[in-house]
Coordinates of C-alpha atoms in Angstrom, one line a residue:
M274 CA 49.5 106.1 131.1
F275 CA 49.6 102.6 132.5
P276 CA 47.1 101.3 135.0
L277 CA 48.4 100.9 138.5
K278 CA 48.2 97.5 140.2
Y279 CA 46.4 97.3 143.5
G280 CA 47.2 94.2 145.5
G281 CA 48.5 92.4 142.4
K282 CA 45.1 92.5 140.7
S283 CA 43.7 94.6 137.8
P284 CA 41.5 97.5 138.8
Y285 CA 39.2 96.5 136.0
P286 CA 36.6 93.7 136.4
T287 CA 37.1 90.5 134.4
S288 CA 34.5 90.2 131.7
T289 CA 31.8 87.5 131.8
L290 CA 33.1 86.2 128.5
V291 CA 36.6 85.8 129.8
R292 CA 35.4 84.0 132.9
F293 CA 33.3 81.8 130.7
F294 CA 36.3 80.5 128.6
R295 CA 38.3 80.1 131.8
N296 CA 35.8 77.4 132.8
N297 CA 37.4 74.0 132.8
M298 CA 34.4 72.3 131.2
I299 CA 34.2 74.9 128.4
R300 CA 37.9 74.6 127.7
A301 CA 37.6 70.8 127.6
I302 CA 34.6 71.0 125.2
V303 CA 36.5 73.5 122.9
K304 CA 39.5 71.2 122.8
L305 CA 37.3 68.2 121.9
I306 CA 35.5 70.0 119.2
S307 CA 38.9 71.2 117.9
A308 CA 40.2 67.6 117.8
F309 CA 37.1 66.4 116.0
L310 CA 37.3 69.3 113.4
G311 CA 41.1 68.7 113.1
F312 CA 40.6 65.1 112.2
T313 CA 37.8 66.1 109.8
L314 CA 40.1 68.7 108.1
A315 CA 42.8 66.1 107.8
F316 CA 40.5 63.8 105.8
I317 CA 39.3 66.7 103.6
L318 CA 42.9 67.6 102.8
G319 CA 43.4 63.9 102.1
K320 CA 40.8 64.1 99.4
L321 CA 42.8 66.8 97.7
V322 CA 45.9 64.7 97.9
F323 CA 44.0 61.8 96.4
I324 CA 42.7 63.9 93.5
A325 CA 46.2 65.5 92.9
A326 CA 47.9 62.1 92.9
N327 CA 45.4 60.7 90.4
A328 CA 45.3 63.8 88.1
S329 CA 44.9 61.8 84.9
T330 CA 41.8 60.1 86.3
Y331 CA 40.3 63.4 87.6
S332 CA 41.2 65.6 84.6
G333 CA 38.4 67.9 83.6
I334 CA 36.8 68.3 87.1
G335 CA 36.4 71.8 88.4
G336 CA 36.2 73.6 91.8
F337 CA 32.5 72.9 92.1
D338 CA 33.1 69.2 91.6
I339 CA 35.7 69.2 94.3
L340 CA 33.2 70.9 96.6
R341 CA 30.6 68.2 95.8
I342 CA 33.2 65.5 96.6
I343 CA 34.0 67.0 99.9
G344 CA 30.4 67.7 100.8
H345 CA 29.2 64.2 100.0
G346 CA 32.1 62.6 101.8
L347 CA 31.7 64.7 104.9
S348 CA 29.4 62.4 106.9
M349 CA 32.0 59.6 106.5
D350 CA 34.8 62.0 107.4
F351 CA 32.8 62.9 110.5
S352 CA 32.4 59.2 111.3
M353 CA 36.1 58.5 111.2
A354 CA 36.9 61.8 113.0
G355 CA 34.5 60.6 115.8
Y356 CA 36.5 57.3 116.1
F357 CA 39.8 59.1 116.3
S358 CA 38.4 61.7 118.8
V359 CA 37.3 59.1 121.4
I360 CA 40.7 58.9 123.1
P361 CA 41.2 62.7 123.3
A362 CA 37.6 62.9 124.8
I363 CA 38.5 60.3 127.5
L364 CA 41.7 62.2 128.3
L365 CA 39.9 65.5 128.5
C366 CA 37.3 63.9 130.9
I367 CA 40.2 62.9 133.1
A368 CA 41.8 66.4 132.7
C369 CA 38.7 67.9 134.4
A370 CA 40.1 66.4 137.6
T371 CA 43.8 66.4 137.0
G372 CA 44.3 69.3 134.6
T373 CA 46.1 69.1 131.3
K374 CA 49.5 70.3 132.3
G375 CA 52.0 67.5 132.4
I376 CA 50.9 63.9 131.7
I377 CA 47.7 64.6 129.8
D378 CA 49.3 67.1 127.4
R379 CA 52.2 64.6 126.8
I380 CA 49.8 61.8 126.1
L381 CA 47.8 64.0 123.7
K382 CA 50.9 65.0 121.8
V383 CA 52.0 61.3 121.4
Y384 CA 48.6 60.3 120.4
F385 CA 48.4 63.1 117.7
I386 CA 51.8 62.0 116.4
I387 CA 50.7 58.4 116.0
T388 CA 47.3 59.2 114.5
S389 CA 48.9 61.8 112.1
L390 CA 51.3 59.1 110.9
I391 CA 48.5 56.5 110.5
I392 CA 46.0 58.8 108.7
S393 CA 48.6 60.2 106.4
L394 CA 49.9 56.7 105.6
I395 CA 46.4 55.5 104.7
I396 CA 45.8 58.5 102.5
I397 CA 49.1 58.1 100.6
V398 CA 48.8 54.4 100.1
D399 CA 45.2 54.8 98.9
A400 CA 46.2 57.5 96.5
A401 CA 49.2 55.6 95.2
L402 CA 47.3 52.3 94.6
Y403 CA 44.2 53.7 93.1
G404 CA 45.9 54.4 89.8
Y405 CA 46.6 50.6 89.5
W406 CA 43.4 49.2 91.1
Q407 CA 40.7 51.7 90.5
F408 CA 39.1 51.0 93.9
K409 CA 39.5 52.3 97.4
L410 CA 41.9 51.0 99.9
D411 CA 41.0 47.7 101.6
S412 CA 42.9 44.9 103.4
T413 CA 44.5 43.4 100.3
P414 CA 47.9 45.2 100.4
F415 CA 48.3 44.3 104.0
F416 CA 47.7 40.6 103.2
Y417 CA 50.4 40.9 100.5
F418 CA 52.9 42.5 102.8
L419 CA 52.4 40.0 105.6
S420 CA 52.7 37.0 103.3
S421 CA 55.9 38.3 101.6
P422 CA 57.2 41.8 102.2
S423 CA 59.8 41.6 99.4
A424 CA 57.2 40.6 96.8
A425 CA 54.7 43.2 98.1
F426 CA 57.3 45.9 97.3
A427 CA 58.3 44.4 94.0
S428 CA 55.9 46.6 92.1
A429 CA 57.5 49.8 93.4
E430 CA 60.2 51.7 91.5
W431 CA 63.2 53.3 93.1
W432 CA 61.7 56.8 93.2
H433 CA 58.7 55.5 95.1
F434 CA 61.0 54.7 98.0
I435 CA 62.2 58.3 98.1
L436 CA 59.0 60.2 97.3
A437 CA 56.6 58.2 99.4
P438 CA 58.4 58.7 102.8
I439 CA 58.9 62.4 102.1
A440 CA 55.2 62.7 101.2
W441 CA 54.2 60.7 104.3
L442 CA 56.3 62.8 106.7
L443 CA 55.2 66.1 105.1
V444 CA 51.5 65.2 105.3
S445 CA 51.9 63.8 108.8
T446 CA 53.6 67.1 109.9
I447 CA 50.7 69.1 108.5
F448 CA 48.1 67.0 110.3
Y449 CA 50.0 67.0 113.6
T450 CA 50.3 70.8 113.4
I451 CA 46.6 71.2 113.0
L452 CA 45.8 68.8 115.9
H453 CA 48.5 70.2 118.2
L454 CA 47.5 73.8 117.7
G455 CA 43.8 73.1 117.8
V456 CA 43.8 70.9 120.9
V457 CA 46.9 71.3 123.0
R458 CA 47.4 75.0 122.5
L459 CA 43.9 76.4 121.8
G460 CA 42.0 77.5 124.9
G461 CA 45.0 77.2 127.2
E462 CA 45.4 74.8 130.1
I463 CA 42.7 73.0 132.0
N464 CA 43.3 73.4 135.7
P465 CA 42.9 70.6 138.3
G466 CA 39.3 70.5 139.4
K467 CA 37.9 70.4 142.9
G468 CA 34.7 69.4 144.7
R469 CA 31.3 69.4 143.1
K470 CA 32.4 71.6 140.2
M471 CA 34.9 68.9 139.2
I472 CA 32.2 66.2 139.3
A473 CA 29.8 68.3 137.3
D474 CA 32.5 69.0 134.7
I475 CA 33.4 65.3 134.4
F476 CA 29.7 64.4 134.0
V477 CA 29.1 67.0 131.2
M478 CA 32.3 65.9 129.4
A479 CA 31.2 62.3 129.6
V480 CA 27.9 63.2 128.0
V481 CA 29.7 65.1 125.3
T482 CA 32.0 62.2 124.7
A483 CA 29.0 59.9 124.4
M484 CA 27.6 62.2 121.7
L485 CA 30.5 61.2 119.5
F486 CA 28.4 58.1 118.9
I487 CA 26.2 60.1 116.6
P488 CA 28.7 61.0 113.9
I489 CA 30.4 57.6 114.3
R490 CA 27.1 55.9 113.6
G491 CA 26.3 58.3 110.9
G492 CA 23.3 60.0 112.5
V493 CA 20.2 58.8 114.4
T494 CA 18.3 57.3 111.5
V495 CA 17.8 53.5 111.0
S496 CA 20.7 53.3 108.5
T497 CA 24.2 53.2 110.0
M498 CA 27.4 54.6 108.4
N499 CA 28.3 52.6 105.2
L500 CA 30.3 53.1 102.0
S501 CA 27.2 54.1 100.0
R502 CA 26.8 57.3 102.0
A503 CA 29.5 58.9 99.9
Y504 CA 28.0 57.9 96.6
F505 CA 26.3 60.7 94.7
S506 CA 27.4 60.7 91.1
A507 CA 26.9 58.5 88.0
E508 CA 30.7 58.7 87.6
T509 CA 32.4 56.1 89.8
R510 CA 35.6 58.2 90.0
M511 CA 33.7 61.0 91.8
N512 CA 32.2 58.6 94.3
H513 CA 35.6 57.0 95.0
A514 CA 37.1 60.4 95.7
A515 CA 34.4 61.1 98.3
V516 CA 34.9 57.8 100.1
N517 CA 37.0 58.1 103.2
P518 CA 40.0 55.6 102.8
A519 CA 40.3 55.0 106.5
F520 CA 36.6 54.0 106.7
S521 CA 37.0 51.8 103.5
L522 CA 40.0 50.0 105.1
M523 CA 38.2 49.6 108.5
Y524 CA 35.1 48.2 106.7
S525 CA 37.2 45.7 104.8
L526 CA 39.2 44.6 107.9
T527 CA 36.0 44.0 109.9
H528 CA 34.3 42.0 107.1
Q529 CA 36.9 39.2 106.8
N530 CA 35.3 36.3 108.7
D531 CA 31.6 36.4 109.1
F532 CA 31.0 35.4 105.5
A533 CA 27.5 33.9 106.0
S534 CA 26.1 37.2 106.9
Q535 CA 27.5 39.1 104.0
Y536 CA 25.7 39.9 100.7
R537 CA 22.3 38.6 101.8
F538 CA 20.2 39.6 98.8
L539 CA 17.7 36.8 98.6
D540 CA 15.8 34.3 100.9
D541 CA 17.3 30.8 100.8
D542 CA 14.6 29.2 98.6
E543 CA 14.8 31.9 96.0
N544 CA 18.6 31.8 96.1
R545 CA 18.7 28.1 95.5
R546 CA 16.2 28.4 92.7
L547 CA 18.1 31.0 90.8
F548 CA 21.5 29.4 91.4
S549 CA 20.2 26.1 90.1
M550 CA 19.7 27.8 86.7
L551 CA 23.4 28.8 86.7
T552 CA 24.9 25.3 87.3
D553 CA 26.5 23.0 84.8
I554 CA 24.6 20.3 83.0
P555 CA 26.6 17.0 83.0
S556 CA 28.7 16.6 79.9
D557 CA 26.9 17.1 76.7
T558 CA 29.7 18.2 74.5
T559 CA 28.5 18.7 71.0
G560 CA 30.3 18.8 67.7
Q561 CA 34.0 17.9 67.3
P562 CA 35.7 16.4 70.4
L563 CA 38.3 18.7 72.0
L564 CA 41.1 16.2 72.2
T565 CA 42.7 13.4 70.2
N566 CA 44.1 11.8 73.4
K567 CA 42.2 11.3 76.6
R568 CA 45.4 11.6 78.7
P569 CA 47.7 14.2 77.1
D570 CA 50.4 16.1 78.9
I571 CA 48.7 19.4 79.9
Y572 CA 50.5 22.7 80.2
I573 CA 48.7 25.7 81.7
I574 CA 50.5 28.9 81.2
I575 CA 49.2 31.7 83.5
L576 CA 50.0 35.0 81.9
E577 CA 50.4 37.9 84.4
S578 CA 48.0 40.8 83.8
F579 CA 47.3 40.0 80.2
S580 CA 44.2 41.4 78.4
S581 CA 42.2 40.8 75.3
H582 CA 43.2 44.3 74.3
L583 CA 46.8 43.1 73.5
F584 CA 45.6 40.7 70.8
P585 CA 44.9 41.9 67.2
S586 CA 42.6 38.9 66.6
L587 CA 40.4 40.2 69.5
G588 CA 40.4 43.8 68.3
G589 CA 43.3 44.9 70.4
E590 CA 46.7 46.5 69.8
K591 CA 49.6 44.7 68.1
I592 CA 51.4 43.8 71.3
A593 CA 51.0 40.0 72.0
V594 CA 51.4 39.3 68.3
K595 CA 53.2 35.9 68.7
L596 CA 50.6 34.4 71.0
D597 CA 48.0 35.9 68.7
S598 CA 49.5 34.0 65.8
I599 CA 49.5 30.8 67.9
A600 CA 45.8 31.4 68.8
K601 CA 44.9 31.5 65.1
D602 CA 46.2 27.9 64.8
G603 CA 44.5 26.7 68.0
L604 CA 41.2 27.3 69.7
L605 CA 40.5 30.9 70.8
F606 CA 37.6 31.8 73.1
T607 CA 36.7 35.4 72.1
R608 CA 34.2 36.2 74.9
F609 CA 36.2 35.2 77.9
Y610 CA 36.5 37.1 81.2
A611 CA 38.7 37.2 84.3
N612 CA 36.9 36.5 87.6
S613 CA 38.7 39.1 89.6
F614 CA 41.5 41.6 89.8
R615 CA 44.5 40.0 91.5
T616 CA 46.6 36.9 91.4
D617 CA 45.5 35.5 94.7
R618 CA 42.0 35.5 93.3
G619 CA 42.9 34.4 89.8
I620 CA 44.9 31.2 90.7
P621 CA 42.0 29.6 92.7
A622 CA 39.7 30.6 89.8
I623 CA 41.9 28.8 87.3
L624 CA 42.9 25.8 89.3
S625 CA 40.0 25.3 91.7
A626 CA 37.1 26.9 89.7
Y627 CA 36.6 29.1 92.7
P628 CA 35.4 32.6 91.9
G629 CA 37.2 35.6 93.3
Q630 CA 35.5 37.3 96.3
P631 CA 35.0 41.1 96.6
S632 CA 35.6 41.5 100.3
T633 CA 38.4 39.0 100.8
S634 CA 40.6 36.3 99.2
I635 CA 40.2 32.7 100.1
M636 CA 44.0 32.3 99.9
K637 CA 44.2 34.3 103.1
F638 CA 42.7 31.3 104.9
V639 CA 44.9 28.2 104.7
S640 CA 42.3 26.1 106.5
K641 CA 39.8 26.9 103.8
T642 CA 42.1 26.4 100.8
E643 CA 42.9 23.0 102.3
N644 CA 39.3 22.0 101.7
L645 CA 39.0 23.3 98.1
P646 CA 38.7 20.8 95.3
S647 CA 41.2 21.5 92.5
L648 CA 41.7 20.6 88.9
S649 CA 45.2 19.4 89.7
K650 CA 44.1 17.1 92.5
E651 CA 41.4 15.6 90.3
L652 CA 43.9 14.9 87.5
K653 CA 46.3 13.4 90.0
E654 CA 43.9 11.2 91.9
K655 CA 41.6 10.2 89.0
G656 CA 43.7 10.7 85.9
G657 CA 47.1 9.4 87.2
Y658 CA 48.8 12.8 86.4
S659 CA 52.0 14.0 88.0
L660 CA 52.0 17.7 88.9
R661 CA 54.6 20.4 88.6
Y662 CA 54.4 24.2 89.2
Y663 CA 56.9 26.8 87.9
Y664 CA 57.0 30.3 89.1
G665 CA 60.0 32.7 89.1
G666 CA 58.9 34.6 92.2
D667 CA 58.3 33.9 95.9
A668 CA 55.9 31.0 96.2
N669 CA 55.0 32.1 99.7
F670 CA 53.5 35.3 98.5
T671 CA 49.7 35.5 99.4
N672 CA 50.0 31.9 100.9
M673 CA 50.3 30.5 97.3
K674 CA 52.6 27.7 98.4
A675 CA 50.1 26.4 100.9
F676 CA 47.4 26.5 98.2
L677 CA 49.6 24.6 95.7
V678 CA 50.6 22.0 98.3
S679 CA 46.9 21.4 99.2
A680 CA 46.2 21.2 95.4
G681 CA 48.5 18.2 95.2
F682 CA 51.5 19.6 93.3
D683 CA 54.5 17.2 93.6
E684 CA 57.1 19.8 92.8
I685 CA 57.0 23.6 93.1
V686 CA 59.8 25.5 91.4
S687 CA 60.1 29.1 92.7
D688 CA 62.7 31.8 93.0
V689 CA 64.9 29.9 95.4
D690 CA 65.5 27.2 92.8
F691 CA 67.2 29.7 90.4
P692 CA 70.8 30.9 90.8
V693 CA 71.1 34.3 92.5
G694 CA 72.5 35.7 89.2
K695 CA 69.3 34.7 87.4
R696 CA 67.0 36.5 89.8
L697 CA 67.3 39.9 88.2
S698 CA 63.7 40.9 88.4
K699 CA 62.1 42.5 91.5
W700 CA 59.8 39.5 91.3
G701 CA 62.6 37.0 91.0
A702 CA 63.6 35.3 87.8
H703 CA 62.5 36.9 84.5
D704 CA 60.1 35.0 82.3
D705 CA 62.8 34.0 79.8
V706 CA 64.7 32.3 82.6
L707 CA 61.5 30.7 83.9
F708 CA 60.6 29.2 80.5
E709 CA 64.1 28.0 79.8
Y710 CA 64.0 26.1 83.1
A711 CA 60.6 24.6 82.1
I712 CA 61.8 23.6 78.6
R713 CA 64.8 21.8 80.1
D714 CA 62.4 19.9 82.4
I715 CA 60.2 18.5 79.6
K716 CA 60.2 14.7 79.8
P717 CA 59.2 12.1 77.2
Y718 CA 55.4 11.5 77.1
D719 CA 54.3 8.6 79.3
S720 CA 50.7 7.5 78.8
T721 CA 50.8 5.8 82.2
R722 CA 52.0 8.9 84.0
P723 CA 50.9 12.0 82.1
R724 CA 52.0 15.4 83.4
L725 CA 50.2 18.6 84.4
T726 CA 52.7 21.5 84.2
V727 CA 51.6 25.0 85.3
I728 CA 53.9 27.9 84.5
Q729 CA 53.1 31.3 86.1
T730 CA 54.7 34.3 84.6
S731 CA 55.6 37.5 86.4
S732 CA 57.5 39.9 84.2
S733 CA 54.4 41.7 82.9
H734 CA 53.8 43.2 86.3
E735 CA 54.6 46.5 87.9
P736 CA 57.2 47.9 87.7
F737 CA 57.4 46.4 84.1
D738 CA 61.2 46.4 83.9
V739 CA 62.2 43.7 81.4
P740 CA 65.4 42.7 79.5
Y741 CA 63.9 43.2 76.1
D742 CA 64.9 45.2 73.0
D743 CA 61.6 46.1 71.3
K744 CA 63.4 48.2 68.7
G745 CA 61.6 51.3 70.0
R746 CA 58.1 49.9 69.0
F747 CA 56.5 50.6 72.4
P748 CA 56.9 54.0 74.1
D749 CA 54.8 52.7 77.0
K750 CA 57.0 50.4 79.2
R751 CA 53.9 48.3 80.1
A752 CA 53.4 47.4 76.4
K753 CA 57.0 46.5 76.1
A754 CA 56.7 44.2 79.2
F755 CA 53.7 42.4 77.7
A756 CA 55.5 42.1 74.3
Y757 CA 58.5 40.5 76.2
T758 CA 56.3 37.9 78.0
D759 CA 54.5 37.3 74.8
S760 CA 57.9 36.4 73.1
C761 CA 58.9 34.2 76.1
A762 CA 55.6 32.2 76.3
A763 CA 55.5 31.8 72.5
G764 CA 59.1 30.6 72.5
F765 CA 58.1 27.9 75.0
V766 CA 55.2 26.8 72.8
N767 CA 57.4 26.8 69.7
A768 CA 60.1 24.8 71.4
L769 CA 57.4 22.2 72.5
S770 CA 56.0 22.1 69.0
H771 CA 59.4 21.0 67.7
S772 CA 59.7 18.2 70.2
P773 CA 58.4 14.6 70.0
E774 CA 56.0 15.4 72.9
W775 CA 54.0 17.9 70.8
D776 CA 51.5 15.3 69.5
N777 CA 50.5 14.4 73.0
S778 CA 50.4 17.9 74.5
L779 CA 47.6 20.3 75.3
I780 CA 48.6 23.9 76.1
V781 CA 46.2 26.3 77.9
L782 CA 47.1 30.0 77.9
V783 CA 45.1 32.2 80.2
P784 CA 45.8 35.4 82.2
D785 CA 45.6 35.4 86.0
H786 CA 43.3 38.4 86.2
Y787 CA 42.2 41.5 84.3
G788 CA 44.7 43.5 82.3
A789 CA 47.1 46.1 83.4
Y790 CA 47.3 47.7 80.0
P791 CA 45.7 49.6 78.3
D792 CA 44.1 51.9 80.9
L793 CA 40.4 51.0 81.0
T794 CA 37.9 52.0 83.7
G795 CA 34.8 50.1 82.4
H796 CA 34.5 46.9 84.4
I797 CA 33.4 44.7 81.5
E798 CA 36.0 45.8 79.0
R799 CA 38.7 45.7 81.7
H800 CA 37.9 42.0 82.6
K801 CA 38.1 40.8 79.0
I802 CA 40.9 38.3 78.7
P803 CA 41.9 35.6 76.1
L804 CA 41.6 31.8 76.5
I805 CA 43.8 30.0 74.1
L806 CA 44.1 26.3 73.6
T807 CA 46.8 24.8 71.4
G808 CA 49.0 21.7 71.1
G809 CA 49.2 18.5 69.0
A810 CA 46.5 16.8 71.2
L811 CA 44.0 19.5 70.4
K812 CA 41.5 18.4 67.8
R813 CA 38.9 21.2 67.9
K814 CA 40.2 24.5 66.5
G815 CA 39.1 27.9 65.4
T816 CA 37.2 30.5 67.4
D817 CA 34.5 30.0 69.9
N818 CA 32.2 32.9 70.9
T819 CA 30.8 31.1 74.0
V820 CA 30.7 33.4 77.0
G821 CA 32.8 32.1 79.9
S822 CA 35.4 32.8 82.6
Q823 CA 38.4 31.3 84.3
I824 CA 36.2 29.1 86.6
D825 CA 35.0 27.3 83.5
I826 CA 38.4 25.9 82.5
T827 CA 38.1 23.1 85.1
A828 CA 34.8 21.6 84.0
T829 CA 35.7 22.0 80.3
L830 CA 39.0 20.1 80.7
L831 CA 37.7 17.4 83.0
D832 CA 34.8 16.7 80.7
A833 CA 37.1 16.5 77.7
L834 CA 39.2 14.0 79.7
G835 CA 36.2 11.9 80.6
L836 CA 36.5 12.8 84.3
K837 CA 33.7 14.1 86.6
S838 CA 33.4 17.8 87.4
A839 CA 30.6 17.6 90.0
A840 CA 33.0 18.7 92.8
F841 CA 33.1 22.2 91.2
P842 CA 29.6 23.8 91.5
F843 CA 30.7 27.1 90.0
S844 CA 32.3 25.6 86.9
K845 CA 30.6 25.0 83.5
N846 CA 31.7 23.1 80.4
L847 CA 32.3 25.8 77.7
L848 CA 31.7 23.2 75.0
S849 CA 28.3 21.9 76.3
A850 CA 25.3 23.2 74.5
K851 CA 23.0 22.5 77.4
S852 CA 25.0 24.3 80.1
P853 CA 24.3 27.9 80.9
H854 CA 27.0 30.2 79.6
F855 CA 27.9 33.4 81.4
A856 CA 30.8 35.1 83.1
F857 CA 30.8 36.4 86.7
F858 CA 33.4 38.7 88.1
A859 CA 34.0 40.5 91.4
D860 CA 36.1 43.4 92.4
P861 CA 36.1 45.0 95.9
S862 CA 33.5 47.5 94.9
A863 CA 31.4 45.8 92.3
I864 CA 30.2 42.5 90.7
G865 CA 29.3 41.9 87.1
M866 CA 27.7 39.3 85.0
V867 CA 27.8 38.9 81.2
S868 CA 25.6 36.5 79.2
D869 CA 25.2 35.9 75.5
S870 CA 22.9 38.9 75.1
D871 CA 23.1 41.0 78.3
S872 CA 25.4 42.3 80.9
V873 CA 25.2 44.0 84.3
V874 CA 27.6 45.7 86.7
F875 CA 26.3 46.2 90.3
N876 CA 28.0 48.5 92.7
L877 CA 28.2 46.8 96.1
E878 CA 29.0 50.0 98.0
S879 CA 26.1 52.1 96.7
S880 CA 23.8 49.1 96.1
M881 CA 23.0 50.5 92.6
T882 CA 23.4 49.2 89.1
E883 CA 26.2 51.0 87.3
T884 CA 25.6 49.7 83.8
G885 CA 23.6 47.1 82.0
N886 CA 20.4 45.1 82.3
D887 CA 18.8 44.6 85.6
S888 CA 17.2 41.3 84.3
L889 CA 20.6 39.7 85.0
L890 CA 21.0 41.2 88.5
P891 CA 19.1 38.6 90.5
Y892 CA 21.3 35.9 89.0
A893 CA 24.5 37.9 89.8
K894 CA 23.3 38.4 93.4
S895 CA 22.4 34.7 93.7
F896 CA 25.9 33.7 92.5
L897 CA 27.6 36.0 95.0
Q898 CA 25.4 34.9 97.9
T899 CA 26.0 31.3 97.1
L900 CA 29.7 31.9 96.9
Y901 CA 29.7 33.4 100.4
D902 CA 27.5 30.6 101.7
D903 CA 30.1 28.2 100.4
L904 CA 33.0 30.3 101.7
S905 CA 31.6 30.3 105.2
K906 CA 31.5 26.5 105.3
R907 CA 35.0 25.8 103.9

């Protein structure tokens, strides 16, 4: 029944196909292809994880939509699979001489463990953050972590620390299994090579390895791989699902320094011509003066993540009702916009009139922030002001302390200045503690040494855990957190209003960036924020429909104080009839501009207009190009 053995060999001839796959070169090529396809499959599975983790965003999509997402993202997945396949390719070239058994197999296993952990971490972080940021993963969270790890994790809730590692290890295990089975096990071992056959095998494998350049580059056409390759739909959410998060991160990390070469839309002469039409006209404030006192004490209250949609007077929900009431008795700008999406962009916009950048944050570069002009420094050097900054959290987060010191602040109060028992928030001291500290620190008004006081809140930030009894009014914890900060900030304003210093005080209330509540995906609506001026030194009251943004606060205040604002080329006096009035904003994937009559949102990844009027687009491009020219020279 069983064939006899003759001389230890089978009596049947080995088939040509079997001999073919026993060839070292063929086995090496099969293993390399398996590695490439394994990494590609990992990124495809990552898209499914992304969609599942953001189910509310992707509700209503069907199987065909998912296939379209996968299909349109495939070239970018191939590109990243090519990058990750380079090391296995080099090892397999070596294996044509040494064989895989032993050191090569061990190196491959370790490499696949490391890459599985890295890829799965990128996928999970991208999926987790997208619900908050609505754009793909970039270098921002790494900047936050490196500047202050404790603050970076403050947004997370307890269950994140349990679920995230489990998900990470689970996804990593799946990816490793795919790669290990496909490369180490599939095709068997590669035997040590000899003579001319070995040289030929190595040469062929080197040629195949070089061919990885094609998917890495994105093909052989003039255009190289870029984020726009994945864009195929009028719905931004569909395009974001198709974008490979590893490529998005790599692109961001490699576009952090060469600013002068980024966003080159126009030739220099045309750019200068267009930007000149966007710059401020020296003070021509019309109508009623802003102030009764040319040197009042100034209080700037920076409201974490607030939005116009929290204010009934601006058509929003009844959440920030106390500040809304204060706005009715002060001066409320109704068409005001945040310049960006995060605090490290918002603070320079407010205090230095420096717009947020889509691909980076100027606060990453201490050498550049040292050269920034600032409202505070101008007030100190030309207006005789003393400067104080109050924040309940870690002042080192995102290099904020370095920025504030360069901006001339004499005193910076942060988490370390509060008793340990008062630092009950993940971000440090809650807002009620912060404002109580600031109230105790109010000094009698001194016309020879007025004060600029900046108070930055933090409680209305993820994870939105606040010590506030809302009587069950807000089922959404975010709304409750905003109502809490609203009560704290309003309490400070009311306390000041009952003090002798009120008549010589100007209070400016402005959010640091666009709102975290309610959930909005439209760029323009999401960036709407309030600007409220109040205080006994405020003469001009009511509502003002002038379009503006955070960068306009500096020129408006300096002009009202009789000080020059020429050092701030991006800032405009909101009260000047001759100045151009518009708002510019930038997120990692898009820029936008709003004027009195038009608006435009331009996607930087797809190079396409998302919404609005293209007549504004050249001006928006000029503004961004000029910003990056300036950034490169700082």
